[in-house]
JSON list of C-alpha atoms in Angstrom, two decimals:
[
{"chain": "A", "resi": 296, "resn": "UNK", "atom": "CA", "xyz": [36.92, -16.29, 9.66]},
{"chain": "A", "resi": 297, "resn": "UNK", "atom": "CA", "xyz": [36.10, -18.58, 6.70]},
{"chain": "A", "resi": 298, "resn": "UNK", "atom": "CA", "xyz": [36.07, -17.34, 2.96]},
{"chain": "A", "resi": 299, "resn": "UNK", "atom": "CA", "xyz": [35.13, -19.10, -0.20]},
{"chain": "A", "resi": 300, "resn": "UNK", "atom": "CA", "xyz": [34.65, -17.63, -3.61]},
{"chain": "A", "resi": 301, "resn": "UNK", "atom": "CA", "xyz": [33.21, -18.07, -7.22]},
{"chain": "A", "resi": 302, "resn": "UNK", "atom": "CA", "xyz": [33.18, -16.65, -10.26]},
{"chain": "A", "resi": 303, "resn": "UNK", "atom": "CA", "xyz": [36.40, -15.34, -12.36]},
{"chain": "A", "resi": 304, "resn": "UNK", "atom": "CA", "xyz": [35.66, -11.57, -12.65]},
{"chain": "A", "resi": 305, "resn": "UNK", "atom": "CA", "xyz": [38.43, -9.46, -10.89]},
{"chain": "A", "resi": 306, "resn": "UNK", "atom": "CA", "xyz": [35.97, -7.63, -9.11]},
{"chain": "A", "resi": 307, "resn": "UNK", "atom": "CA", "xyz": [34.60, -8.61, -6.04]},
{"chain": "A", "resi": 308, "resn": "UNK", "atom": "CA", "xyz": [31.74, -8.17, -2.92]},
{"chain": "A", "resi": 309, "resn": "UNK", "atom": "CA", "xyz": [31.30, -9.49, 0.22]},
{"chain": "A", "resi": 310, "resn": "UNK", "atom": "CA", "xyz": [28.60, -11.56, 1.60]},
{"chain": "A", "resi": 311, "resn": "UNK", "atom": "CA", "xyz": [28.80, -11.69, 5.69]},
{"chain": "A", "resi": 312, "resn": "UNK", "atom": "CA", "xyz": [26.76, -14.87, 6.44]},
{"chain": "A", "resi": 313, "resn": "UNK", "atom": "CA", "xyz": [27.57, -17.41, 9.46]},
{"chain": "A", "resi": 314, "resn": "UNK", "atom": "CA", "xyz": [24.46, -19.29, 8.25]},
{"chain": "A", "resi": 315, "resn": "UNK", "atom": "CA", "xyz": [25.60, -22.74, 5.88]},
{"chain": "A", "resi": 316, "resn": "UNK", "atom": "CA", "xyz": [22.08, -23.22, 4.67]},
{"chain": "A", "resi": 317, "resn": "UNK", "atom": "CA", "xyz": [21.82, -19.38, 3.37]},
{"chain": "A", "resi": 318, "resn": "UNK", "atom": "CA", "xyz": [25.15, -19.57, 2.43]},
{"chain": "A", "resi": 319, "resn": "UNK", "atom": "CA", "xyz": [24.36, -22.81, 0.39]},
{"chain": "A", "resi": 320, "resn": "UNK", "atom": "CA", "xyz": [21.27, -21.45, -1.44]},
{"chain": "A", "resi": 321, "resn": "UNK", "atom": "CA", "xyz": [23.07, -17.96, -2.29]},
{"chain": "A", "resi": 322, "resn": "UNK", "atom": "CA", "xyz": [25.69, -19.79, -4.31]},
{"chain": "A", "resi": 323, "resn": "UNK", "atom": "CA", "xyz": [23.09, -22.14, -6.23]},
{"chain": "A", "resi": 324, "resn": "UNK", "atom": "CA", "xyz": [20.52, -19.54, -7.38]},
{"chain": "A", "resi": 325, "resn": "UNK", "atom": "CA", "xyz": [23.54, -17.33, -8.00]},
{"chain": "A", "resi": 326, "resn": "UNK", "atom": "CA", "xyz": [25.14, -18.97, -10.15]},
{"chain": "A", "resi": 327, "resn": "UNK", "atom": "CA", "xyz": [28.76, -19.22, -11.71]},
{"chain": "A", "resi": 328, "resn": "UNK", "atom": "CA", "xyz": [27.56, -16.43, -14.04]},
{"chain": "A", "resi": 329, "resn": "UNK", "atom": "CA", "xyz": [26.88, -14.09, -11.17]},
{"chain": "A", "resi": 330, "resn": "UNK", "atom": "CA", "xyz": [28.47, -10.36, -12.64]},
{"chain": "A", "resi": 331, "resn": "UNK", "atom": "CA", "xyz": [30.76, -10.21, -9.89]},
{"chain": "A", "resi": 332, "resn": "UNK", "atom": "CA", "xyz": [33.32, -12.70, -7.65]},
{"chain": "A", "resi": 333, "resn": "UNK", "atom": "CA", "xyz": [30.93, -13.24, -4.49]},
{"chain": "A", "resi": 334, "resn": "UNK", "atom": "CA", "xyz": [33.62, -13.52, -1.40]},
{"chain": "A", "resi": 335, "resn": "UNK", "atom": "CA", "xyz": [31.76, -14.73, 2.01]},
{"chain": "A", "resi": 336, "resn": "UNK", "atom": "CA", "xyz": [32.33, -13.66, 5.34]},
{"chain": "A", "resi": 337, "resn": "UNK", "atom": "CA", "xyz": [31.33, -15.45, 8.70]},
{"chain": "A", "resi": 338, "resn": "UNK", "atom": "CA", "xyz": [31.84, -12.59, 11.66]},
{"chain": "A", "resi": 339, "resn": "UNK", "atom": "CA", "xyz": [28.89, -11.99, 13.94]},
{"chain": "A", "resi": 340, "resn": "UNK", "atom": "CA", "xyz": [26.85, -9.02, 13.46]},
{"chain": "A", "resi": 341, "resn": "UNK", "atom": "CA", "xyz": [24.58, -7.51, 16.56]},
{"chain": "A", "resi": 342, "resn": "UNK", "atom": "CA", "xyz": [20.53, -8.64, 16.10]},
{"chain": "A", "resi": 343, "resn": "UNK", "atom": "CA", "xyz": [18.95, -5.42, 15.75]},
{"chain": "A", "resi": 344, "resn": "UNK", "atom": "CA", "xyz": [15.35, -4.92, 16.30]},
{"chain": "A", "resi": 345, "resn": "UNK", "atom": "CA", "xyz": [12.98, -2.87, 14.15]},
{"chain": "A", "resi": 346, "resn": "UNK", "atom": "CA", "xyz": [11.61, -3.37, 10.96]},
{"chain": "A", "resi": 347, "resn": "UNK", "atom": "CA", "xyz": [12.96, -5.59, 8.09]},
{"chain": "A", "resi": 348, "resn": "UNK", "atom": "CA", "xyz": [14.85, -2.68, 5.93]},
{"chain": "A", "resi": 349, "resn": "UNK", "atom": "CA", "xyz": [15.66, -0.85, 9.15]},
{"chain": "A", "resi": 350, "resn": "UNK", "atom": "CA", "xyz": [17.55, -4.15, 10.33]},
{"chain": "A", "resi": 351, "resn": "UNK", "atom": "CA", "xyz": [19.27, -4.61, 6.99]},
{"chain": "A", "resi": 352, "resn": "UNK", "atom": "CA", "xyz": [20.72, -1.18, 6.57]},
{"chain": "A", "resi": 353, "resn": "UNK", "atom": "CA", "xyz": [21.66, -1.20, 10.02]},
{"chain": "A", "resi": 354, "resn": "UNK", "atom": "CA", "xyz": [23.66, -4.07, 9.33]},
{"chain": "A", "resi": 355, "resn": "UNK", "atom": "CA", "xyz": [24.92, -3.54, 6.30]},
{"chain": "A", "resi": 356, "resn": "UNK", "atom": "CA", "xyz": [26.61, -0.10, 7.37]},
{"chain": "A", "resi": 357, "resn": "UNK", "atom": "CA", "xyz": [28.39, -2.04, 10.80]},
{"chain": "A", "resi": 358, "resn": "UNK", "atom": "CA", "xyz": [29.71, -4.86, 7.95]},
{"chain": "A", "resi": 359, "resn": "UNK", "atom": "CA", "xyz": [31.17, -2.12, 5.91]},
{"chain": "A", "resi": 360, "resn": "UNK", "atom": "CA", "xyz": [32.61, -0.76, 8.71]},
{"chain": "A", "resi": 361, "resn": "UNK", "atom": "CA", "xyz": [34.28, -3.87, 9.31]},
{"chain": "A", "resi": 362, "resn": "UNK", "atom": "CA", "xyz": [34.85, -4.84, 5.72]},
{"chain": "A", "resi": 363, "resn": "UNK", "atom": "CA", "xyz": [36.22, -1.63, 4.64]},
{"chain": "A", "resi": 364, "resn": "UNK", "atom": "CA", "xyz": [34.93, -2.62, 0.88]},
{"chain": "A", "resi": 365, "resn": "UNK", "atom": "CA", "xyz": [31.77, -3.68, -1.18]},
{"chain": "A", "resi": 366, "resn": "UNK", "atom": "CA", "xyz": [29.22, -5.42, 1.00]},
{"chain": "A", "resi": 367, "resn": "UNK", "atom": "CA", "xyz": [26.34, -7.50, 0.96]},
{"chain": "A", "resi": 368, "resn": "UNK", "atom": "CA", "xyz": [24.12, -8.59, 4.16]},
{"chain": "A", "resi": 369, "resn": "UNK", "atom": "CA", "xyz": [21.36, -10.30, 4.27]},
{"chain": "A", "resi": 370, "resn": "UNK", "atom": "CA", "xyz": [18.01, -10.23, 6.62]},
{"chain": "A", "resi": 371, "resn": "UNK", "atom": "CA", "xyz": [14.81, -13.22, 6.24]},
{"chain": "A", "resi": 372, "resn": "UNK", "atom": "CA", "xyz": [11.71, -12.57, 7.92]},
{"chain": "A", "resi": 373, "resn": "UNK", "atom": "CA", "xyz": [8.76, -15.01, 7.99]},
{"chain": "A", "resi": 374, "resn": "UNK", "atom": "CA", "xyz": [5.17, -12.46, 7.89]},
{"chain": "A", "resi": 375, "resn": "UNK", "atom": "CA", "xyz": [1.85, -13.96, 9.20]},
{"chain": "A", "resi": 376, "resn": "UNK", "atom": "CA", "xyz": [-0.89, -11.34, 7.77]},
{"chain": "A", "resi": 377, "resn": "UNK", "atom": "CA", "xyz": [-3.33, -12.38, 10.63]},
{"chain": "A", "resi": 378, "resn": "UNK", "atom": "CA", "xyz": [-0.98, -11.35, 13.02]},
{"chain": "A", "resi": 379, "resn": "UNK", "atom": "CA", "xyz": [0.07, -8.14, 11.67]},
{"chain": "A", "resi": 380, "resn": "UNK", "atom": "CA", "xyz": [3.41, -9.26, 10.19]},
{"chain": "A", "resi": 381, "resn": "UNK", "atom": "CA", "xyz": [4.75, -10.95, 12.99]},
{"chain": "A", "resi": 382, "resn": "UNK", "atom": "CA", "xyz": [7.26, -12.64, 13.76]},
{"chain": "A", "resi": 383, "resn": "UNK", "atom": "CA", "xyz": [8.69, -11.12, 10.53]},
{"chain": "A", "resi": 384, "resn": "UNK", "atom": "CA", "xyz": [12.62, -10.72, 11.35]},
{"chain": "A", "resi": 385, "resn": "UNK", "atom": "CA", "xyz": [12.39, -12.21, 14.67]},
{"chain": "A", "resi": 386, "resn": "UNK", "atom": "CA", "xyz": [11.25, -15.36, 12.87]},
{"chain": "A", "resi": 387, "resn": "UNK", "atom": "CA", "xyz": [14.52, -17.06, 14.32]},
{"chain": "A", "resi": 388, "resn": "UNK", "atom": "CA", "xyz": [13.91, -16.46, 17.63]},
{"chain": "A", "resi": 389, "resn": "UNK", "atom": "CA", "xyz": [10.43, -17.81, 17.41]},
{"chain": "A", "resi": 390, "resn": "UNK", "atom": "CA", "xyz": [11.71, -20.71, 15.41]},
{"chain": "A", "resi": 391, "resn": "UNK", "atom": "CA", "xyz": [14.43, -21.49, 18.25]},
{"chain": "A", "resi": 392, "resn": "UNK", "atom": "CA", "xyz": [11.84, -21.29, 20.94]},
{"chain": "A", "resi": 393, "resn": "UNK", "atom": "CA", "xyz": [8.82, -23.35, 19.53]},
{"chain": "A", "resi": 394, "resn": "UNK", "atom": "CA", "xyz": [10.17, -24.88, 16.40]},
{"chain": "A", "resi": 395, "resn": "UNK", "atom": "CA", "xyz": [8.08, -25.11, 13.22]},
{"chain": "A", "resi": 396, "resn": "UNK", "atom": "CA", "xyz": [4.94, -26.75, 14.95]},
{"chain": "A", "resi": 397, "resn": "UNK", "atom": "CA", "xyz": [4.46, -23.74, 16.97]},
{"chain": "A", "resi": 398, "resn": "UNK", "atom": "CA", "xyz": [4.71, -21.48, 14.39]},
{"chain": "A", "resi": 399, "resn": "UNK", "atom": "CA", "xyz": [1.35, -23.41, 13.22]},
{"chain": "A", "resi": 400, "resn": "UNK", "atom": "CA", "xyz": [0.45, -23.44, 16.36]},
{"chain": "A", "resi": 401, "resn": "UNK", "atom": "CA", "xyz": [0.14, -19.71, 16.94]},
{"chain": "A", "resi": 402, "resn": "UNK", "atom": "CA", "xyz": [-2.52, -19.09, 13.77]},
{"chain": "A", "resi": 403, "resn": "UNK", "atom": "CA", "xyz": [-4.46, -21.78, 16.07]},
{"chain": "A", "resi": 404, "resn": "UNK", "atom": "CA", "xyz": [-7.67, -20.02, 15.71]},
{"chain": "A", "resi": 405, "resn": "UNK", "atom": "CA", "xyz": [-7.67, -17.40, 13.09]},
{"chain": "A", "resi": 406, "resn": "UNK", "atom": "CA", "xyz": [-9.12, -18.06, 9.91]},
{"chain": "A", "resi": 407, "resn": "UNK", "atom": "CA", "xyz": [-6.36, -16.24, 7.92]},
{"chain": "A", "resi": 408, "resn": "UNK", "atom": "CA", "xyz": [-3.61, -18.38, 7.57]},
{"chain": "A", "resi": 409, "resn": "UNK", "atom": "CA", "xyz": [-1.58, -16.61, 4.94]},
{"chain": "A", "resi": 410, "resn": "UNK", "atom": "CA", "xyz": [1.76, -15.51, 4.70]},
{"chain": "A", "resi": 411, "resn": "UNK", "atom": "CA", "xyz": [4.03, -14.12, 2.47]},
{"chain": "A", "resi": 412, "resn": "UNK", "atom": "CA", "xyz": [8.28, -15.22, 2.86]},
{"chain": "A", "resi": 413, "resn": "UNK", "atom": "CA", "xyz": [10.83, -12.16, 2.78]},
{"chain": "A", "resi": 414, "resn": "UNK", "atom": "CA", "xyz": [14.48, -11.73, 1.81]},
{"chain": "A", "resi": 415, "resn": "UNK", "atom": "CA", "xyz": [16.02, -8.56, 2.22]},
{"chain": "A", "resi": 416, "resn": "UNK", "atom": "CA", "xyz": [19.70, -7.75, 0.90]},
{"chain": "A", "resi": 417, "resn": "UNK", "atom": "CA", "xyz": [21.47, -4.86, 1.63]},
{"chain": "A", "resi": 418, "resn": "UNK", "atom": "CA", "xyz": [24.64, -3.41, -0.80]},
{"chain": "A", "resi": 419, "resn": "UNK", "atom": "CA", "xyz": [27.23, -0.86, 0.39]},
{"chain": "A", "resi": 420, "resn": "UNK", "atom": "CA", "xyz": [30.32, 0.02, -1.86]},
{"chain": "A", "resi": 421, "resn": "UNK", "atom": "CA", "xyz": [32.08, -0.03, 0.88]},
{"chain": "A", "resi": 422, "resn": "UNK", "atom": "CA", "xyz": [32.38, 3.66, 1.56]},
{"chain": "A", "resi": 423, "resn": "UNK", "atom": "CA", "xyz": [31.91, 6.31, 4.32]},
{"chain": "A", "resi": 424, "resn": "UNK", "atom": "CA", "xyz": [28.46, 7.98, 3.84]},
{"chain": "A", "resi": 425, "resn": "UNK", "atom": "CA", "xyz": [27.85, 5.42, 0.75]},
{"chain": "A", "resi": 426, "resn": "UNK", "atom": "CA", "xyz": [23.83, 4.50, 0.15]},
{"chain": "A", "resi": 427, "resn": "UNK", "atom": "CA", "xyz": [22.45, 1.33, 1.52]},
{"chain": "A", "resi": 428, "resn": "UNK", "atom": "CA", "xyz": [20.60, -0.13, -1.74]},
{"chain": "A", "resi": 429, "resn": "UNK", "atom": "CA", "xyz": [17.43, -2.43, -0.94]},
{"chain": "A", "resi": 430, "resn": "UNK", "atom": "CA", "xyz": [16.56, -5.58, -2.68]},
{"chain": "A", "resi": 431, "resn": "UNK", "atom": "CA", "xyz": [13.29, -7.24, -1.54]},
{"chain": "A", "resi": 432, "resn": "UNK", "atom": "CA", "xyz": [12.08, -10.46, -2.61]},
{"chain": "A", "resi": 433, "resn": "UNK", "atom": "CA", "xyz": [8.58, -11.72, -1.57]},
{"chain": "A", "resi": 434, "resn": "UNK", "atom": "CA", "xyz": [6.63, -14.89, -1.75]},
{"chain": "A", "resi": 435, "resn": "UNK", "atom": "CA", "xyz": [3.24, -15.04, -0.83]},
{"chain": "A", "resi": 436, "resn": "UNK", "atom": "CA", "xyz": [1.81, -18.38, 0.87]},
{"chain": "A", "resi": 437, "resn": "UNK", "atom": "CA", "xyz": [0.19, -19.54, 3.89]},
{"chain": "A", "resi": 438, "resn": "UNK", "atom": "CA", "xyz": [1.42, -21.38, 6.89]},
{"chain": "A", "resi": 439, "resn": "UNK", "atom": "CA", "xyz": [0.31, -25.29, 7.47]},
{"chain": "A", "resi": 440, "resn": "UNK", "atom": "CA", "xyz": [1.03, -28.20, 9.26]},
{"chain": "A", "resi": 441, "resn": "UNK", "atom": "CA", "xyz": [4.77, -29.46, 9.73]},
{"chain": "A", "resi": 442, "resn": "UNK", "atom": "CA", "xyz": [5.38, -31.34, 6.69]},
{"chain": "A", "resi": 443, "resn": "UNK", "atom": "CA", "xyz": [8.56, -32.28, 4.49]},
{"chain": "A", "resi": 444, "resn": "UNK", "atom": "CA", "xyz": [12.58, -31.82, 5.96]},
{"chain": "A", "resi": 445, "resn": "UNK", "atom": "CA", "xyz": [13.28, -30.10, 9.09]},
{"chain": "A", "resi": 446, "resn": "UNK", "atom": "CA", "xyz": [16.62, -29.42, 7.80]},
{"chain": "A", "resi": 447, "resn": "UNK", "atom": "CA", "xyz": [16.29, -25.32, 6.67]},
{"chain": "A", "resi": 448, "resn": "UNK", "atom": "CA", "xyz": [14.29, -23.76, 9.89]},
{"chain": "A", "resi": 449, "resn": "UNK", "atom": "CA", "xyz": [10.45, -22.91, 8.76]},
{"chain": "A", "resi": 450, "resn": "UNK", "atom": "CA", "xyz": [10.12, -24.74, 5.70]},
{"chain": "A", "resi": 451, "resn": "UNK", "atom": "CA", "xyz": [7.93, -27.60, 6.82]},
{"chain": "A", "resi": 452, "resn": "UNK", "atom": "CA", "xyz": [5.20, -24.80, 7.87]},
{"chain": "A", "resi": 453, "resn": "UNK", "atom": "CA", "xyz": [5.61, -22.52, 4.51]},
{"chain": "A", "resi": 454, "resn": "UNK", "atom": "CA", "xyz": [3.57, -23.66, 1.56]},
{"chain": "A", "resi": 455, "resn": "UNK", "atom": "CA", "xyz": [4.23, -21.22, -1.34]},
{"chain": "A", "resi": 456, "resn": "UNK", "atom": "CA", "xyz": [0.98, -19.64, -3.22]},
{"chain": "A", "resi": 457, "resn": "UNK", "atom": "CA", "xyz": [0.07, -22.22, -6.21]},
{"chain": "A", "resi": 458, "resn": "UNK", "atom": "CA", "xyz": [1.24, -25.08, -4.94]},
{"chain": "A", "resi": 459, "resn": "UNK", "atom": "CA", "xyz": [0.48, -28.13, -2.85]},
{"chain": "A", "resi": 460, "resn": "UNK", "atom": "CA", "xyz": [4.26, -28.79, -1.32]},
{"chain": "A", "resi": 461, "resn": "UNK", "atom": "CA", "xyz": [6.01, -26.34, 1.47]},
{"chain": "A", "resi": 462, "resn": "UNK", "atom": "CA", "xyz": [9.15, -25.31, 0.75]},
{"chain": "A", "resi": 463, "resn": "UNK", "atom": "CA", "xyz": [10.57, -28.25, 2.80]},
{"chain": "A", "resi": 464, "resn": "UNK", "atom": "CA", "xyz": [9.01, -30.97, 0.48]},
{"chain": "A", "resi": 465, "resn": "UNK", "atom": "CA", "xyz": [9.88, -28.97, -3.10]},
{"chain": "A", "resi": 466, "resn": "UNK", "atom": "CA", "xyz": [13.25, -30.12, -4.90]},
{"chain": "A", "resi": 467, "resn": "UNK", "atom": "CA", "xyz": [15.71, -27.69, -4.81]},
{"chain": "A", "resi": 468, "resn": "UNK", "atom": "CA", "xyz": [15.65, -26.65, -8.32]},
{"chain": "A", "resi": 469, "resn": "UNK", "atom": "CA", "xyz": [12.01, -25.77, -7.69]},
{"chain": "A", "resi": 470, "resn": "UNK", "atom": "CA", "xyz": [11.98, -24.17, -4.47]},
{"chain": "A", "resi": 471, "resn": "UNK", "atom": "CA", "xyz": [15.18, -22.31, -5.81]},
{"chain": "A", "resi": 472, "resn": "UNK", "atom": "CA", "xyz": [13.16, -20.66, -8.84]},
{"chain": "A", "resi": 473, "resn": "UNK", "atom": "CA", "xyz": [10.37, -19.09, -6.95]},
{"chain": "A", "resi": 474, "resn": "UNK", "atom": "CA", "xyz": [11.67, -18.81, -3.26]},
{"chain": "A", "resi": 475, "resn": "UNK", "atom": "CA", "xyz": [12.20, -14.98, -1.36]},
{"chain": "A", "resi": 476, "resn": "UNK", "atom": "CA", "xyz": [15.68, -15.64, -1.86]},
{"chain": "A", "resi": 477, "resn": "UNK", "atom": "CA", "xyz": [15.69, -15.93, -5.31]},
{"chain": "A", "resi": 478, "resn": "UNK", "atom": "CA", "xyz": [13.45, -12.76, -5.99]},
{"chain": "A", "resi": 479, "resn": "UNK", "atom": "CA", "xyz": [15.52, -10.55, -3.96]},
{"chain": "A", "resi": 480, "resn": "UNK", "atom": "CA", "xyz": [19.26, -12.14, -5.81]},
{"chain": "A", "resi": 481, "resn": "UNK", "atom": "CA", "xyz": [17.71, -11.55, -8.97]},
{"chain": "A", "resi": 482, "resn": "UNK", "atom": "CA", "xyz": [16.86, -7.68, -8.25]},
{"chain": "A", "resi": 483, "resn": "UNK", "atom": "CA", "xyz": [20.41, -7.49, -6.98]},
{"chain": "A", "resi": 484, "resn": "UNK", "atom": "CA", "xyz": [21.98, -9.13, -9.96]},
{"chain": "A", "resi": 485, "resn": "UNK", "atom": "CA", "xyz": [20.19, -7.00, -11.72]},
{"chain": "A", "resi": 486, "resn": "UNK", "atom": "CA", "xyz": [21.57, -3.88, -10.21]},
{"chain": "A", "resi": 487, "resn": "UNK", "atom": "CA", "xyz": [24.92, -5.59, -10.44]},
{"chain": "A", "resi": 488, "resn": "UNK", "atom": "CA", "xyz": [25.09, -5.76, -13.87]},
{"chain": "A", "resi": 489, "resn": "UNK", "atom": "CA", "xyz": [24.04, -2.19, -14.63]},
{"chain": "A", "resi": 490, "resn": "UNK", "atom": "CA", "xyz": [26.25, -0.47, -11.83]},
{"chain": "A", "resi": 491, "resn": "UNK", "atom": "CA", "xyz": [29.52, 1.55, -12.51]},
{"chain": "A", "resi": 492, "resn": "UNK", "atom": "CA", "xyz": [30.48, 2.11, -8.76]},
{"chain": "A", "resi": 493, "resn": "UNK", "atom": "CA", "xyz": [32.60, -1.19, -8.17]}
]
């Protein structure tokens, strides 16, 4: 089990991630003046099927199981409009199987090629019967060509709504102030900072 930390505040959560990249990008948009000592977690967690928030809460309550304290988990699903959502949290299986120039590949065809980008983080205080809270972030954008890194999964295909780069070819900084991701930390950290119960 590997654990890192940051922040100084006494008080602390649990991320469960096995995933370096997500790990990576948590701790960046965080920030060192995240309201609370972020702890992370690598154990494997079952894939569940259904829909994003089912999938999260699921989750969440087997990590607090297994945690037996504050909890955060985390769920990113990739939504093609013209196909009704899909792959959406299966997004990793599809990414394994056919890479990022099948995920073009399978708008080949429809007109729409929009998208929108989804991060989903579940919080549990940790205890029995506690309430899963729900933090969505969205981005809305459309999926194109391979183009840019193939370091961090669907990238190369995802170019965000306004711009002219995918995720893959934006700096950091950039893709880090407007990404999923960074929606759904900020409604968290927001909740963080107003909550009593930890």
């Amino acid at each position: 089990m590997r654990h890192s930390s940051f922040c100084t505040m006494a008080r602390s959560i649990v991320l469960v991630t096995g995933n370096k990249n997500k790990l990576k990008e948590f701790l960046y948009i965080a920030g060192e003046d995240f309201p609370i000592k972020v702890e992370i977690q690598d154990f494997d967690l079952p894939e569940y099927q259904g829909s994003p928030e089912e999938i999260v809460r699921a989750k969440c309550d087997l990590a607090r199981q297994q945690v037996k304290g504050p909890v955060i988990v985390e769920d990113v699903s990739l939504c093609f409009n013209a196909l009704g959502g899909m792959p959406g949290p299966y997004i990793k299986w599809f990414l394994k199987n056919i890479g990022p120039a099948g995920l073009h590949k399978m708008l080949h065809g429809f007109a729409d090629k929009t998208a929108f980008a989804q991060c989903i983080f579940g919080y549990s205080s940790g205890e029995e019967g506690s309430k899963i809270h729900i933090f969505d972030g969205r981005c809305p954008g459309k999926i194109v060509e391979p183009r840019g890194s193939t370091e961090f999964g669907w990238d190369p295909v995802f170019e965000p709504e306004g711009y002219d780069k995918t995720y893959a070819e934006m700096a950091p900084e950039l893709k880090n102030s407007i990404s999923h991701r960074s929606k759904a930390i900020a409604a968290l950290r927001n909740f963080l900072n107003k909550s009593e119960s930890l």
